[in-house]
Amino acid sequence: MAFGSLPLLIPICVGLLGVFLYQTVLSPSQCEANAGFNVTKVMEQAVTLSTRNWEYGTVAEALLELHNPELTVFGADPFPGGKIPKVTAEEVAGLKYVKPYIRTLGETLIVSDGCAGDPASLGIPAILLGQSSHSYLSAADRQASYLLDKVPRFWNKAISHRDDVAEVWSDFPYMAPPFLAYQAVATNDANLLKEAVDQCTLHRQILQINTTSSSAPERGLWHHIISDGTTEDLGLWSTGNGWAAAGLTRVLATIQKWNPPQPSHPTSADLRAQHLSVLKASIKEILDGAIRSPHDPANNLLRNNLNDHSWFGETAGTALLASAAYRVAVLAPETFDQKYIDWADEMRQAVAACVDPETGIAAPADNALDWTDRKPMLTGSPEGQAFVVMLYAAYRDCVCGGVCKGGLSAGMEGMMGDIWEGLKRYGKGVWKRFKEPPGKEVWEKRLKQERERQREQ
């Protein structure tokens, strides 16, 4: 290669290095995107407002996705060597936050308050903590055994969300199956991984709206609660559909990212492909139903009950469903194409417009403690705040992964802009020399110097 071509290669190499730094070294934990709202303030409100067991687990997941995405199932290599990563709790915001709430004695990781599924939301943090403290692993084992062996089941073997009666809730797929799938990785248990997928499909079987019309806009969506007892909610709750879609997405990511170490239980590639196919189809059904659902013209948000025009648009379910859309667009772009990204962008912008820039409160939100309450919550929903953080993290990872188009944060834009401007300045200089080669006087001077150098030798 002629040395004269090196100046032309330098900006190309530097440019490629910039891309490498942007998409690897800086992505995703150091890469920031401009989602249209202050995610730090939203996160602070989620931490402050949370007081219940599932809220602790949800906030912990939001903190992990925000600050340590490499430790979540959405990371590039969440299971190094096919195993759970070893971490130091004090260095991980999500684990430091949730550790005081996890009990290492008892059947469940936290008091259930009647809901068998909710304590499992702390299961993944417990397993991560267990990599440096065995008592947390033992607690996670007991939590899994409690779910599998002691909690009532519906007629089709779906695990109940309640301790005392068989009730199938759309909340459950976010709480328990992601934990069971992660526990399967921790114990290298293919049968447990299958159970995690089965619970997703069994809940779909019970909760998905029963419509014989292929043109019904609500097809694919899930009811909130179906029970053997008296408590039922047949509404197509936006947050409940968000719980289901996001939970199934976490199970999908776990299976997709896990390469079992040797020796492992025999799990055929066909079975793995079947698991992935079933999960993608179920997630797609929910998202397609959400995309077809009417928006509240007052704020462009999804309504609290997706097919009911009498309900207000709210931020919680909208944010969680949009976050799931971004995630699957990265995980399975062959199934979730630009349509899903465009819809998620629209929903993100609607949510961003409802985040108070001073307080970080996202409103209006639904009342998660009373899903029949028609008065919008304006002071902040604990889970809703966490969902907005998850929306940011999913969008950031989609942008920084090169799947979504979008703006970087001001700091990232400045850094990349400086690199680009430097490349342009350098390139202009090289191109000028290329177009305007040295004149006769310069060449004569160089020839004279070369002759003098040869005489000296």
Coordinates of C-alpha atoms in Angstrom, one line a residue:
M1 CA 0.0 0.0 0.0
A2 CA 1.4 3.4 -0.9
F3 CA 2.0 5.7 2.0
G4 CA 0.2 8.5 0.2
S5 CA -3.1 6.7 0.7
L6 CA -2.8 6.6 4.5
P7 CA -4.2 10.2 5.0
L8 CA -7.3 9.1 3.2
L9 CA -7.7 6.0 5.4
I10 CA -7.2 7.8 8.7
P11 CA -10.7 9.5 8.8
I12 CA -12.3 6.3 7.7
C13 CA -10.6 4.4 10.5
V14 CA -11.4 7.1 13.1
G15 CA -15.0 7.1 11.9
L16 CA -15.3 3.4 12.3
L17 CA -13.8 3.7 15.8
G18 CA -16.4 6.3 16.6
V19 CA -19.2 3.9 15.6
F20 CA -17.6 1.1 17.6
L21 CA -17.4 3.3 20.7
Y22 CA -21.0 4.5 20.2
Q23 CA -22.5 1.0 19.7
T24 CA -20.3 -1.0 22.1
V25 CA -18.3 0.8 24.7
L26 CA -20.9 3.5 25.1
S27 CA -23.9 1.3 24.6
P28 CA -26.2 0.9 26.4
S29 CA -25.3 1.9 29.9
Q30 CA -23.3 5.0 28.8
C31 CA -25.4 5.8 25.8
E32 CA -28.2 8.2 26.5
A33 CA -31.2 9.2 24.3
N34 CA -33.5 12.1 24.3
A35 CA -36.9 10.6 25.0
G36 CA -38.6 13.9 25.6
F37 CA -38.6 13.9 29.4
N38 CA -36.3 13.9 32.4
V39 CA -35.9 10.3 33.3
T40 CA -34.0 11.0 36.5
K41 CA -36.9 12.9 38.0
V42 CA -39.3 10.2 36.9
M43 CA -37.2 7.6 38.5
E44 CA -36.9 9.5 41.7
Q45 CA -40.6 9.7 42.0
A46 CA -41.0 5.9 41.4
V47 CA -38.6 5.2 44.3
T48 CA -40.3 7.7 46.6
L49 CA -43.9 6.6 45.9
S50 CA -43.4 2.8 46.1
T51 CA -44.7 1.1 49.2
R52 CA -46.0 -2.3 48.1
N53 CA -44.3 -5.6 47.3
W54 CA -44.8 -5.6 43.5
E55 CA -43.9 -2.0 43.3
Y56 CA -40.5 -2.7 44.9
G57 CA -39.9 -5.4 42.3
T58 CA -41.0 -3.2 39.5
V59 CA -38.9 -0.3 40.6
A60 CA -35.9 -2.6 41.0
E61 CA -36.3 -3.7 37.4
A62 CA -36.6 -0.1 36.2
L63 CA -33.4 0.8 38.1
L64 CA -31.6 -2.1 36.5
E65 CA -32.8 -1.3 33.0
L66 CA -31.9 2.4 33.5
H67 CA -28.5 2.1 35.2
N68 CA -27.3 -1.4 34.5
P69 CA -28.9 -2.7 31.4
E70 CA -26.1 -5.2 30.9
L71 CA -27.4 -7.1 33.9
T72 CA -30.9 -7.4 32.5
V73 CA -32.1 -10.0 30.0
F74 CA -32.0 -7.2 27.4
G75 CA -28.3 -6.8 27.7
A76 CA -25.8 -8.0 25.0
D77 CA -24.6 -10.9 27.1
P78 CA -26.7 -11.2 30.2
F79 CA -25.6 -14.8 30.9
P80 CA -21.8 -14.9 30.4
G81 CA -20.7 -18.5 29.9
G82 CA -24.4 -19.5 30.2
K83 CA -24.5 -18.5 33.8
I84 CA -25.9 -15.7 36.0
P85 CA -23.4 -12.8 36.2
K86 CA -21.6 -12.1 39.5
V87 CA -22.2 -8.6 40.8
T88 CA -21.5 -6.5 43.8
A89 CA -24.8 -5.3 45.2
E90 CA -23.4 -2.0 46.5
E91 CA -22.3 -1.0 43.0
V92 CA -25.7 -1.7 41.4
A93 CA -28.5 0.8 42.1
G94 CA -31.4 -1.6 41.6
L95 CA -29.9 -4.3 43.9
K96 CA -28.9 -1.8 46.5
Y97 CA -32.5 -0.4 46.5
V98 CA -34.3 -3.7 46.7
K99 CA -32.0 -5.7 49.0
P100 CA -33.6 -4.4 52.3
Y101 CA -37.1 -5.5 51.1
I102 CA -36.1 -9.1 50.4
R103 CA -36.4 -11.6 53.2
T104 CA -34.1 -14.6 53.2
L105 CA -36.3 -16.6 55.5
G106 CA -39.9 -17.8 54.8
E107 CA -41.6 -19.2 51.7
T108 CA -41.8 -16.0 49.8
L109 CA -39.3 -13.2 49.2
I110 CA -41.6 -10.7 50.7
V111 CA -45.0 -10.9 52.5
S112 CA -47.5 -11.7 49.8
D113 CA -50.5 -9.7 51.1
G114 CA -52.8 -12.3 49.5
C115 CA -51.2 -12.1 46.0
A116 CA -49.1 -15.2 45.4
G117 CA -47.6 -13.8 42.2
D118 CA -46.4 -10.4 43.5
P119 CA -43.4 -11.6 45.6
A120 CA -41.9 -13.3 42.6
S121 CA -41.3 -9.8 41.1
L122 CA -38.3 -9.7 43.5
G123 CA -37.0 -13.0 42.2
I124 CA -34.4 -11.8 39.7
P125 CA -32.8 -9.4 42.1
A126 CA -32.7 -12.2 44.7
I127 CA -30.9 -14.4 42.2
L128 CA -28.4 -11.7 41.3
L129 CA -27.8 -11.0 45.0
G130 CA -27.4 -14.8 45.5
Q131 CA -24.3 -14.8 43.4
S132 CA -22.4 -13.3 46.4
S133 CA -24.7 -14.4 49.2
H134 CA -26.0 -17.9 49.2
S135 CA -28.9 -17.1 51.5
Y136 CA -30.6 -15.1 48.7
L137 CA -30.3 -18.1 46.4
S138 CA -32.0 -20.3 49.0
A139 CA -34.7 -17.7 49.3
A140 CA -35.2 -17.7 45.5
D141 CA -35.4 -21.5 45.6
R142 CA -38.2 -21.4 48.2
Q143 CA -40.0 -18.7 46.3
A144 CA -40.0 -20.9 43.1
S145 CA -41.1 -24.0 45.1
Y146 CA -43.9 -22.0 46.7
L147 CA -45.2 -20.9 43.3
L148 CA -44.9 -24.3 41.7
D149 CA -46.1 -26.5 44.5
K150 CA -48.4 -24.6 46.9
V151 CA -50.3 -21.9 45.1
P152 CA -53.7 -22.9 43.7
R153 CA -54.1 -23.5 40.0
F154 CA -56.8 -22.8 37.6
W155 CA -58.5 -25.7 35.7
N156 CA -55.9 -25.6 32.9
K157 CA -53.0 -25.6 35.4
A158 CA -52.4 -21.8 35.2
I159 CA -50.9 -20.7 38.6
S160 CA -53.2 -18.4 40.5
H161 CA -52.2 -14.8 41.2
R162 CA -54.0 -15.2 44.6
D163 CA -53.0 -17.3 47.6
D164 CA -56.4 -18.5 48.6
V165 CA -58.4 -19.0 45.4
A166 CA -57.8 -19.7 41.8
E167 CA -57.7 -16.4 40.0
V168 CA -55.9 -15.7 36.8
W169 CA -54.6 -12.1 36.5
S170 CA -52.9 -10.4 33.6
D171 CA -50.4 -9.0 36.1
F172 CA -49.0 -12.5 36.8
P173 CA -47.0 -12.9 33.5
Y174 CA -44.8 -10.0 34.5
M175 CA -44.3 -11.1 38.1
A176 CA -43.6 -14.9 37.9
P177 CA -42.7 -16.3 34.5
P178 CA -39.6 -14.0 34.1
F179 CA -38.5 -15.1 37.5
L180 CA -39.0 -18.8 36.7
A181 CA -37.1 -18.4 33.4
Y182 CA -34.2 -16.7 35.2
Q183 CA -34.3 -19.3 37.9
A184 CA -34.1 -21.9 35.2
V185 CA -30.9 -20.3 34.0
A186 CA -29.5 -20.2 37.5
T187 CA -30.2 -23.9 38.0
N188 CA -29.7 -25.0 34.4
D189 CA -33.1 -26.5 34.4
A190 CA -34.8 -26.8 31.0
N191 CA -38.0 -28.2 32.5
L192 CA -38.4 -25.1 34.6
L193 CA -37.8 -22.9 31.5
K194 CA -40.6 -24.8 29.8
E195 CA -42.9 -24.2 32.8
A196 CA -42.2 -20.5 32.5
V197 CA -43.3 -20.5 28.9
D198 CA -46.2 -22.8 29.7
Q199 CA -47.5 -20.3 32.3
C200 CA -47.5 -17.6 29.7
T201 CA -49.5 -19.7 27.2
L202 CA -51.9 -21.0 29.9
H203 CA -52.6 -17.4 31.1
R204 CA -53.2 -16.4 27.5
Q205 CA -55.7 -19.3 27.1
I206 CA -57.8 -18.0 30.0
L207 CA -57.5 -14.3 29.6
Q208 CA -57.4 -13.5 25.9
I209 CA -60.7 -12.0 24.8
N210 CA -63.0 -14.6 23.2
T211 CA -64.1 -13.2 19.9
T212 CA -65.1 -15.0 16.8
S213 CA -64.7 -12.0 14.6
S214 CA -61.4 -11.6 12.7
S215 CA -62.2 -8.0 12.3
A216 CA -62.9 -7.1 15.9
P217 CA -60.4 -4.4 16.9
E218 CA -60.0 -5.8 20.4
R219 CA -59.0 -9.3 19.2
G220 CA -55.8 -10.5 20.9
L221 CA -56.2 -8.3 24.0
W222 CA -56.4 -9.8 27.5
H223 CA -59.0 -9.5 30.2
H224 CA -57.7 -8.4 33.6
I225 CA -59.0 -11.1 36.0
I226 CA -60.9 -14.3 35.5
S227 CA -61.7 -16.3 38.7
D228 CA -63.1 -19.5 40.0
G229 CA -64.5 -17.3 42.8
T230 CA -66.4 -14.0 42.7
T231 CA -63.7 -11.4 41.8
E232 CA -63.5 -10.8 38.1
D233 CA -62.6 -7.9 35.9
L234 CA -63.4 -8.5 32.3
G235 CA -62.2 -5.1 31.2
L236 CA -59.3 -4.9 28.7
W237 CA -57.2 -2.9 31.2
S238 CA -54.3 -1.2 29.4
T239 CA -51.9 -1.7 32.3
G240 CA -52.9 -5.4 32.5
N241 CA -52.1 -5.8 28.8
G242 CA -48.9 -4.0 29.4
W243 CA -48.0 -6.4 32.3
A244 CA -48.6 -9.3 30.0
A245 CA -46.7 -8.1 26.9
A246 CA -43.7 -6.9 29.0
G247 CA -43.6 -10.1 31.0
L248 CA -43.7 -12.3 27.9
T249 CA -41.0 -10.1 26.4
R250 CA -38.7 -10.7 29.3
V251 CA -39.2 -14.4 29.0
L252 CA -38.5 -14.2 25.3
A253 CA -35.3 -12.3 25.9
T254 CA -34.2 -14.9 28.5
I255 CA -34.6 -17.8 26.1
Q256 CA -33.1 -15.9 23.2
K257 CA -30.0 -14.8 25.1
W258 CA -29.3 -18.0 27.1
N259 CA -26.8 -20.5 25.7
P260 CA -26.8 -23.3 28.4
P261 CA -23.4 -24.3 29.6
Q262 CA -22.1 -27.9 29.2
P263 CA -23.3 -30.3 30.4
S264 CA -26.9 -29.1 30.3
H265 CA -30.2 -30.8 30.2
P266 CA -31.1 -31.9 26.7
T267 CA -33.2 -29.2 25.1
S268 CA -33.7 -29.5 21.4
A269 CA -33.3 -26.6 19.1
D270 CA -36.8 -27.3 17.8
L271 CA -38.2 -26.9 21.3
R272 CA -36.4 -23.6 21.8
A273 CA -37.6 -22.4 18.5
Q274 CA -41.1 -23.4 19.5
H275 CA -40.9 -21.4 22.7
L276 CA -39.7 -18.3 20.9
S277 CA -42.4 -18.6 18.2
V278 CA -45.2 -19.0 20.8
L279 CA -44.0 -16.0 22.8
K280 CA -43.6 -13.8 19.7
A281 CA -47.0 -14.6 18.5
S282 CA -48.6 -13.9 21.9
I283 CA -46.8 -10.6 22.3
K284 CA -47.8 -9.6 18.7
E285 CA -51.4 -10.3 19.4
I286 CA -51.4 -7.9 22.4
L287 CA -49.5 -5.2 20.7
D288 CA -51.6 -5.4 17.5
G289 CA -54.7 -5.1 19.7
A290 CA -53.2 -2.1 21.5
I291 CA -52.3 -0.5 18.1
R292 CA -55.9 -0.8 16.9
S293 CA -57.3 0.6 20.2
P294 CA -58.7 4.2 20.2
H295 CA -56.7 7.0 21.8
D296 CA -58.0 9.7 24.0
P297 CA -58.1 12.8 21.8
A298 CA -57.3 14.9 24.8
N299 CA -53.8 13.5 25.2
N300 CA -53.4 10.9 22.6
L301 CA -52.8 8.2 25.3
L302 CA -54.3 4.8 25.3
R303 CA -57.5 4.6 27.4
N304 CA -57.5 2.9 30.8
N305 CA -59.8 0.2 29.3
L306 CA -58.5 -0.2 25.8
N307 CA -61.8 -0.7 23.9
D308 CA -64.0 1.6 26.0
H309 CA -64.4 5.2 24.8
S310 CA -65.8 6.3 28.2
W311 CA -62.4 5.9 29.9
F312 CA -59.7 8.5 30.1
G313 CA -56.3 8.1 28.4
E314 CA -53.5 7.4 30.9
T315 CA -49.7 7.1 31.0
A316 CA -49.0 3.9 32.9
G317 CA -50.4 1.3 30.5
T318 CA -49.4 3.4 27.5
A319 CA -45.8 3.6 28.6
L320 CA -45.5 -0.2 29.4
L321 CA -47.0 -1.3 26.2
A322 CA -44.8 1.1 24.2
S323 CA -41.7 -0.1 26.1
A324 CA -42.6 -3.7 25.1
A325 CA -42.9 -2.6 21.5
Y326 CA -39.4 -1.1 21.5
R327 CA -38.0 -4.2 23.1
V328 CA -39.4 -6.7 20.7
A329 CA -38.4 -4.5 17.8
V330 CA -34.8 -5.1 18.9
L331 CA -35.2 -8.8 19.9
A332 CA -37.3 -9.9 16.8
P333 CA -37.1 -7.3 14.0
E334 CA -38.3 -9.9 11.5
T335 CA -41.6 -10.0 13.3
F336 CA -41.9 -6.5 14.8
D337 CA -41.1 -4.1 11.9
Q338 CA -41.1 -0.4 11.6
K339 CA -44.9 -0.2 12.2
Y340 CA -44.3 -1.1 15.9
I341 CA -41.5 1.4 16.3
D342 CA -43.6 4.2 14.7
W343 CA -46.4 3.4 17.1
A344 CA -44.1 3.2 20.1
D345 CA -42.6 6.6 19.1
E346 CA -46.1 8.1 19.0
M347 CA -47.0 6.7 22.4
R348 CA -43.7 7.8 23.9
Q349 CA -44.3 11.3 22.6
A350 CA -47.7 11.3 24.1
V351 CA -46.4 10.1 27.5
A352 CA -43.5 12.6 27.4
A353 CA -46.0 15.5 27.0
C354 CA -47.7 14.3 30.2
V355 CA -44.5 14.3 32.4
D356 CA -44.2 17.4 34.5
P357 CA -40.7 18.8 33.8
E358 CA -40.4 20.1 37.3
T359 CA -41.6 17.1 39.4
G360 CA -41.2 14.2 37.0
I361 CA -44.8 13.1 37.7
A362 CA -46.4 11.3 34.8
A363 CA -50.2 12.1 34.8
P364 CA -52.9 11.2 34.3
A365 CA -52.4 7.7 35.5
D366 CA -54.8 4.9 36.5
N367 CA -55.4 3.9 40.1
A368 CA -53.7 0.5 40.3
L369 CA -55.4 -0.3 43.6
D370 CA -58.8 0.3 42.2
W371 CA -58.9 -0.3 38.5
T372 CA -62.6 0.7 38.4
D373 CA -61.8 4.2 39.7
R374 CA -62.7 6.7 37.0
K375 CA -60.9 9.6 38.6
P376 CA -57.4 10.0 37.0
M377 CA -54.5 9.8 39.4
L378 CA -52.6 13.1 39.1
T379 CA -50.1 12.8 42.0
G380 CA -48.1 9.9 40.6
S381 CA -48.6 6.1 40.2
P382 CA -45.6 4.2 41.7
E383 CA -45.8 1.5 39.1
G384 CA -46.7 4.0 36.4
Q385 CA -43.5 6.0 37.2
A386 CA -41.5 2.8 36.8
F387 CA -43.1 2.1 33.5
V388 CA -42.1 5.5 32.1
V389 CA -38.5 4.7 33.1
M390 CA -38.8 1.4 31.3
L391 CA -40.1 3.2 28.3
Y392 CA -37.0 5.5 28.3
A393 CA -34.6 2.5 28.8
A394 CA -36.3 0.5 26.0
Y395 CA -36.2 3.6 23.6
R396 CA -32.6 4.3 24.5
D397 CA -31.4 0.8 23.9
C398 CA -33.3 0.7 20.6
V399 CA -31.7 4.0 19.4
C400 CA -28.3 3.1 20.7
G401 CA -28.5 -0.3 19.1
G402 CA -29.2 1.3 15.7
V403 CA -32.7 -0.1 15.4
C404 CA -34.7 3.0 16.1
K405 CA -34.1 6.4 14.8
G406 CA -34.0 9.1 17.4
G407 CA -32.1 11.8 19.1
L408 CA -29.3 11.3 21.5
S409 CA -29.2 13.3 24.7
A410 CA -27.5 16.7 24.6
G411 CA -24.3 15.3 26.0
M412 CA -24.1 12.4 23.6
E413 CA -25.0 14.6 20.6
G414 CA -22.2 17.0 21.7
M415 CA -19.6 14.2 21.9
M416 CA -20.6 12.6 18.5
G417 CA -20.9 16.0 17.0
D418 CA -17.4 16.9 18.0
I419 CA -16.1 13.6 16.5
W420 CA -18.0 14.3 13.2
E421 CA -16.8 17.9 13.0
G422 CA -13.2 16.8 13.6
L423 CA -13.5 14.2 10.8
K424 CA -15.0 16.8 8.4
R425 CA -12.2 19.3 9.1
Y426 CA -9.6 16.6 8.7
G427 CA -11.2 15.2 5.5
K428 CA -11.4 18.7 4.0
G429 CA -7.7 19.1 4.5
V430 CA -6.9 15.7 3.0
W431 CA -9.3 16.3 0.1
K432 CA -7.8 19.7 -0.7
R433 CA -4.3 18.2 -0.8
F434 CA -5.6 15.4 -3.0
K435 CA -7.3 17.8 -5.5
E436 CA -4.4 20.4 -5.4
P437 CA -1.1 18.4 -5.5
P438 CA 2.1 20.2 -4.8
G439 CA 3.3 22.6 -7.5
K440 CA 6.6 22.6 -9.4
E441 CA 8.5 24.6 -6.8
V442 CA 7.6 22.2 -4.1
W443 CA 8.6 19.1 -6.1
E444 CA 12.0 20.7 -7.0
K445 CA 12.6 21.5 -3.4
R446 CA 11.8 17.9 -2.4
L447 CA 14.1 16.5 -5.2
K448 CA 16.9 18.7 -4.1
Q449 CA 16.6 17.5 -0.4
E450 CA 16.5 13.9 -1.5
R451 CA 19.7 14.3 -3.6
E452 CA 21.5 16.0 -0.6
R453 CA 20.4 13.1 1.6
Q454 CA 21.8 10.5 -0.8
R455 CA 25.2 12.4 -1.1
E456 CA 25.5 12.4 2.7
Q457 CA 25.1 8.7 2.7

